[in-house]
Coordinates of C-alpha atoms in Angstrom, one line a residue:
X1 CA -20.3 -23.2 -4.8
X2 CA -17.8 -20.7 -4.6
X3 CA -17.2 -18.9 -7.8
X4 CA -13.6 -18.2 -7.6
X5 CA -12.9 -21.7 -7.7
X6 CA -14.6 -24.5 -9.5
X7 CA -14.2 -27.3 -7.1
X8 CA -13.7 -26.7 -2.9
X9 CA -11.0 -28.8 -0.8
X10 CA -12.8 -29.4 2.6
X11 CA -11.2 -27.4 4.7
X12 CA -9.8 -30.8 6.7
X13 CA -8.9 -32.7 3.9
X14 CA -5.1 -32.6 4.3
X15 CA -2.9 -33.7 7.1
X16 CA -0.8 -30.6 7.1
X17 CA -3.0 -27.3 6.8
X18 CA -1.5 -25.5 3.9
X19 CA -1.8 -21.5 4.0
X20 CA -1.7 -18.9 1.7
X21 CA -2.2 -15.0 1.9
X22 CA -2.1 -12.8 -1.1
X23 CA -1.5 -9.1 0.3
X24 CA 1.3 -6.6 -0.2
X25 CA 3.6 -5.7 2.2
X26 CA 2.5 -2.0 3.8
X27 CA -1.3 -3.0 3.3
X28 CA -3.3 -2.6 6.6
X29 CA -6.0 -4.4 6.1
X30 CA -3.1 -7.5 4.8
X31 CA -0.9 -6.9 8.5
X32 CA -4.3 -7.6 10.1
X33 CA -4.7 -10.8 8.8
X34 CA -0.7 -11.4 9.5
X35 CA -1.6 -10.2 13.3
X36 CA -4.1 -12.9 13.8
X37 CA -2.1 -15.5 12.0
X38 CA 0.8 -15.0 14.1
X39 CA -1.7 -14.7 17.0
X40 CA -2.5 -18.2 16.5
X41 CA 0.9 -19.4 15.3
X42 CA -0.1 -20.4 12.2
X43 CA 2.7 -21.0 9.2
X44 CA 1.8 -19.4 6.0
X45 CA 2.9 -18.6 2.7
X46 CA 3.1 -14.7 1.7
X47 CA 2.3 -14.1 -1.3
X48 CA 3.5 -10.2 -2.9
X49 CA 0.9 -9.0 -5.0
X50 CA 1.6 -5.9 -7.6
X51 CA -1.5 -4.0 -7.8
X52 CA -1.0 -2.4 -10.6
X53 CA -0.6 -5.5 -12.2
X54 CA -2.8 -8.2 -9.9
X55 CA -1.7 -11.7 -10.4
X56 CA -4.2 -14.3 -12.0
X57 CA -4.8 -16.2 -8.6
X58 CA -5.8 -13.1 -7.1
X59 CA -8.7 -12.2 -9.7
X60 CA -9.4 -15.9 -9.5
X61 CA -9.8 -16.1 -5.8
X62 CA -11.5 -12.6 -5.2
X63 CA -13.1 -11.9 -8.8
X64 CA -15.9 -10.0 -6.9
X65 CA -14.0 -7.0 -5.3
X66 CA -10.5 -8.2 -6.9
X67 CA -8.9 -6.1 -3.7
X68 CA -6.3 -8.0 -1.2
X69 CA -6.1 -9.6 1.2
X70 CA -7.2 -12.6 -0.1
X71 CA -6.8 -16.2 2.4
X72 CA -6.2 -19.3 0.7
X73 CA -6.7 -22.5 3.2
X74 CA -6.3 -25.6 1.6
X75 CA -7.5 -23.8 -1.7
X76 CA -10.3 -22.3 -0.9
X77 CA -10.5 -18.7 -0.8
X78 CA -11.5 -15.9 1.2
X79 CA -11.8 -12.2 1.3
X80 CA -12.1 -9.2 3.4
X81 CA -10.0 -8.6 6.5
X82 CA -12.7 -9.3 8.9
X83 CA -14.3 -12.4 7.2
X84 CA -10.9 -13.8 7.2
X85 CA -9.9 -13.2 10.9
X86 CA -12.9 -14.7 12.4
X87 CA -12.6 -17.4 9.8
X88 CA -9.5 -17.8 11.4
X89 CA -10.1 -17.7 14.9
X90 CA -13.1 -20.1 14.1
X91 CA -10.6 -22.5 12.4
X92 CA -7.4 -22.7 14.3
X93 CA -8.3 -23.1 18.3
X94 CA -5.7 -21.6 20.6
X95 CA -5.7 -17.7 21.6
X96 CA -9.2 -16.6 21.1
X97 CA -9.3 -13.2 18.6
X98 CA -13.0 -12.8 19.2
X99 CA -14.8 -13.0 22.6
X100 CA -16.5 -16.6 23.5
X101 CA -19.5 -14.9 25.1
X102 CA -22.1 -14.0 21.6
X103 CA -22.9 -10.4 24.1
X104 CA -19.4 -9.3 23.9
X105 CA -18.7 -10.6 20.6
X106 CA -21.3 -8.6 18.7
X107 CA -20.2 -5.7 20.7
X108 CA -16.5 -6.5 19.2
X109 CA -18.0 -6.7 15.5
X110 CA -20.0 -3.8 16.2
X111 CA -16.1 -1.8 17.2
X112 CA -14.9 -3.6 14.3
X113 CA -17.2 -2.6 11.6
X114 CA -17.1 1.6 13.5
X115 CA -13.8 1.7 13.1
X116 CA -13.4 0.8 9.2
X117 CA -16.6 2.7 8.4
X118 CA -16.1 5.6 10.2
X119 CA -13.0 6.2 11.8
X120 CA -10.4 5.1 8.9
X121 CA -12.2 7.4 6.3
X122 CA -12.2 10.3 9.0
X123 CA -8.6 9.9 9.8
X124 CA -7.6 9.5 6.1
X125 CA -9.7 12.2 5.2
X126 CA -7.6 14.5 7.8
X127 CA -4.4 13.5 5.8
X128 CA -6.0 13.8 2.7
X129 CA -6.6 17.6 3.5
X130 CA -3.4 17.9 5.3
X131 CA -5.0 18.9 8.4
X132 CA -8.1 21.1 7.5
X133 CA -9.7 22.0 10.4
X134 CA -13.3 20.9 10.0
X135 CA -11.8 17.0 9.0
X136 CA -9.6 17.2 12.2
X137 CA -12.9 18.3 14.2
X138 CA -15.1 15.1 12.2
X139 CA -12.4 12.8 12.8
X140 CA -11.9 14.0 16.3
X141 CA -15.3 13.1 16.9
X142 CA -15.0 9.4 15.9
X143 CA -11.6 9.0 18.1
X144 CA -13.6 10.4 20.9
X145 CA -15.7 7.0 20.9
X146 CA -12.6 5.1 21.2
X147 CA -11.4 6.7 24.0
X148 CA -15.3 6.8 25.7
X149 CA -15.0 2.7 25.0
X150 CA -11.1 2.5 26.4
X151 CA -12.1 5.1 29.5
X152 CA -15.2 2.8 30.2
X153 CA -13.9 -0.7 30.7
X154 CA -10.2 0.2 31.7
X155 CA -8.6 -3.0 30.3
X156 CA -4.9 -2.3 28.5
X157 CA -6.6 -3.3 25.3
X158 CA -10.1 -3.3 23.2
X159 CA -10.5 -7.0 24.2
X160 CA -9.1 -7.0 27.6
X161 CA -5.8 -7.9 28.8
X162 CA -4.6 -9.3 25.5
X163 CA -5.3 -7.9 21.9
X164 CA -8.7 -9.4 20.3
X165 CA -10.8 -8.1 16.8
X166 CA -11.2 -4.8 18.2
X167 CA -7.5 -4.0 18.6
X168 CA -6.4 -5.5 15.3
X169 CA -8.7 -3.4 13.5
X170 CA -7.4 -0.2 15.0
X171 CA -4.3 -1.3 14.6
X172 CA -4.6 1.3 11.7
X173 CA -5.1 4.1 14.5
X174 CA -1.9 3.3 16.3
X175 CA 0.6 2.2 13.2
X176 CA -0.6 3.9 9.7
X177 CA -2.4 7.2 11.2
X178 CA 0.4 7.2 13.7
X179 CA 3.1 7.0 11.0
X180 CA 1.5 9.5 8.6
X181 CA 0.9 12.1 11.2
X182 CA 4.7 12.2 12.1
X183 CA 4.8 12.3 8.0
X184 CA 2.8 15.4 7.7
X185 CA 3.6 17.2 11.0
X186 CA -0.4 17.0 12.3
X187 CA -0.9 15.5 15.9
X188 CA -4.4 13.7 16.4
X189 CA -3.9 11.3 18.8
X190 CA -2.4 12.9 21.9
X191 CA -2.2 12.6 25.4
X192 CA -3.9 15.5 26.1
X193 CA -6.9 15.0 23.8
X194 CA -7.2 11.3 24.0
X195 CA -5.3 10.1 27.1
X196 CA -6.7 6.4 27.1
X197 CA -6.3 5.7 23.0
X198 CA -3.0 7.2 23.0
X199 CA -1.7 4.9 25.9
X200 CA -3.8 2.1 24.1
X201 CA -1.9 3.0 20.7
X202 CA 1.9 2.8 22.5
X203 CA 0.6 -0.4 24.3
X204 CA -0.6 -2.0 20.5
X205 CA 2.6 -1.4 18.4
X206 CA 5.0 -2.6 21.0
X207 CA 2.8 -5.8 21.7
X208 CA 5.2 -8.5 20.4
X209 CA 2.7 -10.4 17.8
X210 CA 1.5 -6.6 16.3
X211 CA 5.1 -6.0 15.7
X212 CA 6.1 -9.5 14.0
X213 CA 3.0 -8.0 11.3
X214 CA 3.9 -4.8 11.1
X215 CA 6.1 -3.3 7.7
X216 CA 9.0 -1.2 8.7
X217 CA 8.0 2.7 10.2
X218 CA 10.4 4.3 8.4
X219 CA 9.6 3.3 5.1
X220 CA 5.7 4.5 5.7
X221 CA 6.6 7.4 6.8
X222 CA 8.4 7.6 3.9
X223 CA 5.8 6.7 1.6
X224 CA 3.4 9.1 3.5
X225 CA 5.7 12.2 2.5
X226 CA 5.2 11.2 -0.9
X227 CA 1.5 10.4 -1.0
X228 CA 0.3 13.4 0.6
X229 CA 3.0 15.9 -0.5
X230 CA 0.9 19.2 -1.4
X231 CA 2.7 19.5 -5.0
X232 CA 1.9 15.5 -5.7
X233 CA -2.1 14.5 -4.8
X234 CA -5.2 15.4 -3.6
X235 CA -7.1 12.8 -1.9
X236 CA -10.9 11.7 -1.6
X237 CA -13.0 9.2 0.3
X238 CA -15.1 6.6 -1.4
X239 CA -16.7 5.8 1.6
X240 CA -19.6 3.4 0.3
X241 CA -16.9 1.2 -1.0
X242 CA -14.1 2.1 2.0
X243 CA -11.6 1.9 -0.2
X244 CA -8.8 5.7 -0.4
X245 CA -8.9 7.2 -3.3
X246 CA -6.3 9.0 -5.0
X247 CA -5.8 11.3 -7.3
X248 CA -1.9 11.6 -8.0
X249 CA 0.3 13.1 -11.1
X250 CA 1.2 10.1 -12.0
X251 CA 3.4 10.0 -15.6
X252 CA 1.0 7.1 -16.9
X253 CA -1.9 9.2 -17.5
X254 CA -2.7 10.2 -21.0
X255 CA 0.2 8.0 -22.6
X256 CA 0.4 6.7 -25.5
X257 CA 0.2 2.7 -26.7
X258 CA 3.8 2.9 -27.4
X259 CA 5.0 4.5 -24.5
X260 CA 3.3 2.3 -22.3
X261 CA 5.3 -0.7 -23.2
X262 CA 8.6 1.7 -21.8
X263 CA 7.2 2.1 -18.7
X264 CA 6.4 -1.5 -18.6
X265 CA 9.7 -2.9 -19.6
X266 CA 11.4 0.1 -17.2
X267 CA 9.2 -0.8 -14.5
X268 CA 10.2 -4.6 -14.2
X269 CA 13.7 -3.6 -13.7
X270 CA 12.9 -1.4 -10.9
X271 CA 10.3 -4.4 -9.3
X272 CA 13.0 -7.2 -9.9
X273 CA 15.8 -4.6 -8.5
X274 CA 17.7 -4.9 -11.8
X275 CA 17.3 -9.0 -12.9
X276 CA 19.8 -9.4 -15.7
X277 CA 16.7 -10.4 -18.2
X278 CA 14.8 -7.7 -17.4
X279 CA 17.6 -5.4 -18.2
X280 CA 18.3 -7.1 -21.6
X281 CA 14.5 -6.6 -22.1
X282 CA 14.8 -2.9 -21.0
X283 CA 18.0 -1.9 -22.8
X284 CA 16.4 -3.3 -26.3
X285 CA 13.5 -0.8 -25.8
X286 CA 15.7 2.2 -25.2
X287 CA 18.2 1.2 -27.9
X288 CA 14.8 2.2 -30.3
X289 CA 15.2 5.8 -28.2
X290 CA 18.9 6.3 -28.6
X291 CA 18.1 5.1 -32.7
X292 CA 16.0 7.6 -33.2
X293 CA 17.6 10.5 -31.5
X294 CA 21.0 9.7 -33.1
X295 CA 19.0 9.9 -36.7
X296 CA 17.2 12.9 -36.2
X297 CA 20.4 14.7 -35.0
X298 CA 18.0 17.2 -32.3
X299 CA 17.8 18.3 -29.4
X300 CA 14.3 17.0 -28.9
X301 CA 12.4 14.2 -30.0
X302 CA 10.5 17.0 -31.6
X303 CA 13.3 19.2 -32.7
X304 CA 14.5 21.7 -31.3
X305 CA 11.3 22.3 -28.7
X306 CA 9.7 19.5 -27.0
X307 CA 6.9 17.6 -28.6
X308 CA 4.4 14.9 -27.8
X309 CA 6.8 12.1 -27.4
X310 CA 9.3 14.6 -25.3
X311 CA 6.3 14.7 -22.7
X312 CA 5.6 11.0 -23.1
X313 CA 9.1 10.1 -22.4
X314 CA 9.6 12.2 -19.8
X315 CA 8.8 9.4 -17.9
X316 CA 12.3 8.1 -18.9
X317 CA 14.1 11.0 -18.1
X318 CA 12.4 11.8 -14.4
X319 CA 10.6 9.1 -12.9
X320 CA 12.7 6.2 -13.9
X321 CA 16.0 8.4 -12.9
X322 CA 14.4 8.8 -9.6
X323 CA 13.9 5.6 -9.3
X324 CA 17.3 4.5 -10.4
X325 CA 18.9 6.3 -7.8
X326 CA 16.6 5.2 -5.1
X327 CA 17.9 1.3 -6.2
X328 CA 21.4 2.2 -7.3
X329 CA 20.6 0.4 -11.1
X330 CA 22.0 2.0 -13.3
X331 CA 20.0 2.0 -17.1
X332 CA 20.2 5.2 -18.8
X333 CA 23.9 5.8 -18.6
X334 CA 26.0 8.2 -21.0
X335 CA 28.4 5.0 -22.2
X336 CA 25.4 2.8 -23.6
X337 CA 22.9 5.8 -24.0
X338 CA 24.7 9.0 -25.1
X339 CA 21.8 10.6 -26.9
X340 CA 19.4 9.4 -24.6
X341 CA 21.3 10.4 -22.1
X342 CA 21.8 13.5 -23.2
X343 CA 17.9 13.9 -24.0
X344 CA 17.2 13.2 -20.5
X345 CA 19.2 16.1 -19.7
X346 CA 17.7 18.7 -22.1
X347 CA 14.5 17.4 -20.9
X348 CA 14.7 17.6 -17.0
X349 CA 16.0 20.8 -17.3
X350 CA 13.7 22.2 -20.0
X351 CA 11.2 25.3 -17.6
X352 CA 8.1 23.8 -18.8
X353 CA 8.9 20.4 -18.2
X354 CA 10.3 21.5 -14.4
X355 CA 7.4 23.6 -13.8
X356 CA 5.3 20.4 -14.3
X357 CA 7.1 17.6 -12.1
X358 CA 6.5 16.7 -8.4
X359 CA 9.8 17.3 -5.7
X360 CA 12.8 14.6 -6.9
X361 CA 13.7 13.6 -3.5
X362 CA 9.9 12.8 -2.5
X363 CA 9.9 10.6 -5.1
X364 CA 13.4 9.3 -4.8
X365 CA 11.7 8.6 -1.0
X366 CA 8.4 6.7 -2.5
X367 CA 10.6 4.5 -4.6
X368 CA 12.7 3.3 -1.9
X369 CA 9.9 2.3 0.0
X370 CA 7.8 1.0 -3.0
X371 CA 10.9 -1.3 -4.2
X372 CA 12.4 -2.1 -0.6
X373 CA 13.8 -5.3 -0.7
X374 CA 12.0 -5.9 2.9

């Protein structure tokens, strides 16, 4: 018995197959599954997860590892990107994804299983350190297998003349890495150094199916500037779990109860790109702001210097006014807000608040992408 659900569908049961994936667009290990779906030409429902606040179906479906993507066929659920693509390729006949001779495709499991456990956490970790030379020389190493395996059997891709396993899971290699290296300005995969895996990763992104899974470059890219901007994060690898790890300055940390429920109510406007109820919902919670501001008759929450909810709100004033530009919504305004307005003013352009905030257009960037309609 599976125990995210309490009673399984057989998998056959229904006339019409019906399809669910619960991912988030820009996930890698999500596109993959997309990659073989298309692959196969099978109809599905995408499903956006939010994972900073993961839907109940998802911590029903994957309650173990509560991670995306999860695969939903018929109702019964599935995780983990490779589970689920030779799930699918055992289900759904067609364009084989893995090889039909068991030799070659324990060899492609084997490539499979390298490239998340060794080559994604190398390359990361090269991002992560924005390029320090002993991660460029460890990840170097790992890329040099690829090219050894691409040099060796001299097909256009991993798994021959058409994509297979191999060359969805790299797919990170030739999209992601690729993406984030024009991002930071560091070159690891070049024709000099990698002739084969660099002619493999032009031949992967323009194949037509990869494409149809892909999210749009420009928004990674994007997102990457922000992520790995020097002033914003550090990053580390939690290998035994391959999962990124990342240690931003993120306003959330350290806030108080109360000034959670702001960033909650500010949030949903920003994720529903300004639904009329959520701004009603929003607009009541500042209106308690602007109260107490136009009481207290100060510059400052906490007088005439800033206090502890100056620094707690300062959420209001910078991130959520980053992210109002990036959308064009329009919440903390000097006609319905004056004093909060005016607050977020003081506050932005108070030196020891400025000397503690990341670059404005870096985040301006990371909203864009992170509320992008597509």
């Amino acid at each position: 018995m599976n125990p995210a659900t309490e009673e399984l569908i057989p998998v056959h049961q229904k006339m019409e197959d019906e399809v669910k994936l619960h991912s988030f667009r820009g996930s890698p290990y999500g596109c993959r599954v997309e990659i073989a779906l298309k692959l196969k030409g099978i109809k599905y429902e995408f499903i956006q997860e939010d994972l900073s606040n993961k839907s109940q179906d998802l911590l029903k479906y994957n309650p173990v590892y509560k991670k995306v993507p999860v695969f939903v066929h018929n109702g019964n659920p599935i995780s983990e990107s490779l589970v689920i693509i030779e799930y699918i390729d055992e289900v759904w006949k067609g364009v084989p994804i893995l090889p039909q001779d068991a030799y070659t495709k324990a060899q492609a499991r084997f490539w499979a299983k390298f490239i998340d456990e060794k080559c994604i956490p190398a390359v990361f970790k090269v991002f992560g350190s924005h390029g320090d030379e002993q991660d460029v020389a460890e990840a170097n190493e790992q890329l040099q297998f690829l090219e050894n395996e691409l040099s060796v059997k001299g097909n256009k891709f991993f798994g021959g003349d058409n994509i297979g396993l191999v060359d969805i899971c790299a797919s990170y290699i030739a999209f992601w890495a690729g993406a984030a290296e024009e991002a930071l300005g560091i070159e690891l995969v070049t024709k000099d150094k990698f002739p084969k895996l660099k002619e493999w990763c032009d031949n992967c992104i323009n194949c037509q199916v990869v494409k149809d899974g892909l999210p749009p470059r420009e928004r990674l890219v994007a997102y990457y500037k922000w992520r790995f901007g020097k002033a914003l994060c550090t990053a580390s690898i939690d290998v035994n779990n391959k999962q990124l790890v990342l240690c931003c300055m993120l306003p959330m940390i350290s806030f108080p109860n109360t000034s959670v429920l702001y960033v909650f109510f500010l949030f949903k406007v920003f994720g529903s790109h300004g639904d009329e109820q959520d701004v009603a919902e929003a607009n009541e919670q500042l209106q308690f702001l602007e109260n107490e501001l136009s009481v207290k008759g100060n510059k400052f929450f906490g007088g005439d210097n800033i206090g502890l909810v100056d620094i707690c709100a300062s959420y209001i004033a910078f991130w959520a006014g980053a992210a109002e530009e990036a959308l064009g919504i329009e919440l903390v305004t000097k006609d319905k807000f004056p004093k909060l307005k005016e607050w977020c003013d003081n506050c932005i352009n108070c030196q020891v608040v400025k000397d503690g905030l990341p670059p404005r257009e870096r985040l301006v960037a990371y909203y864009k992408w992170r509320f992008g309609k597509a």
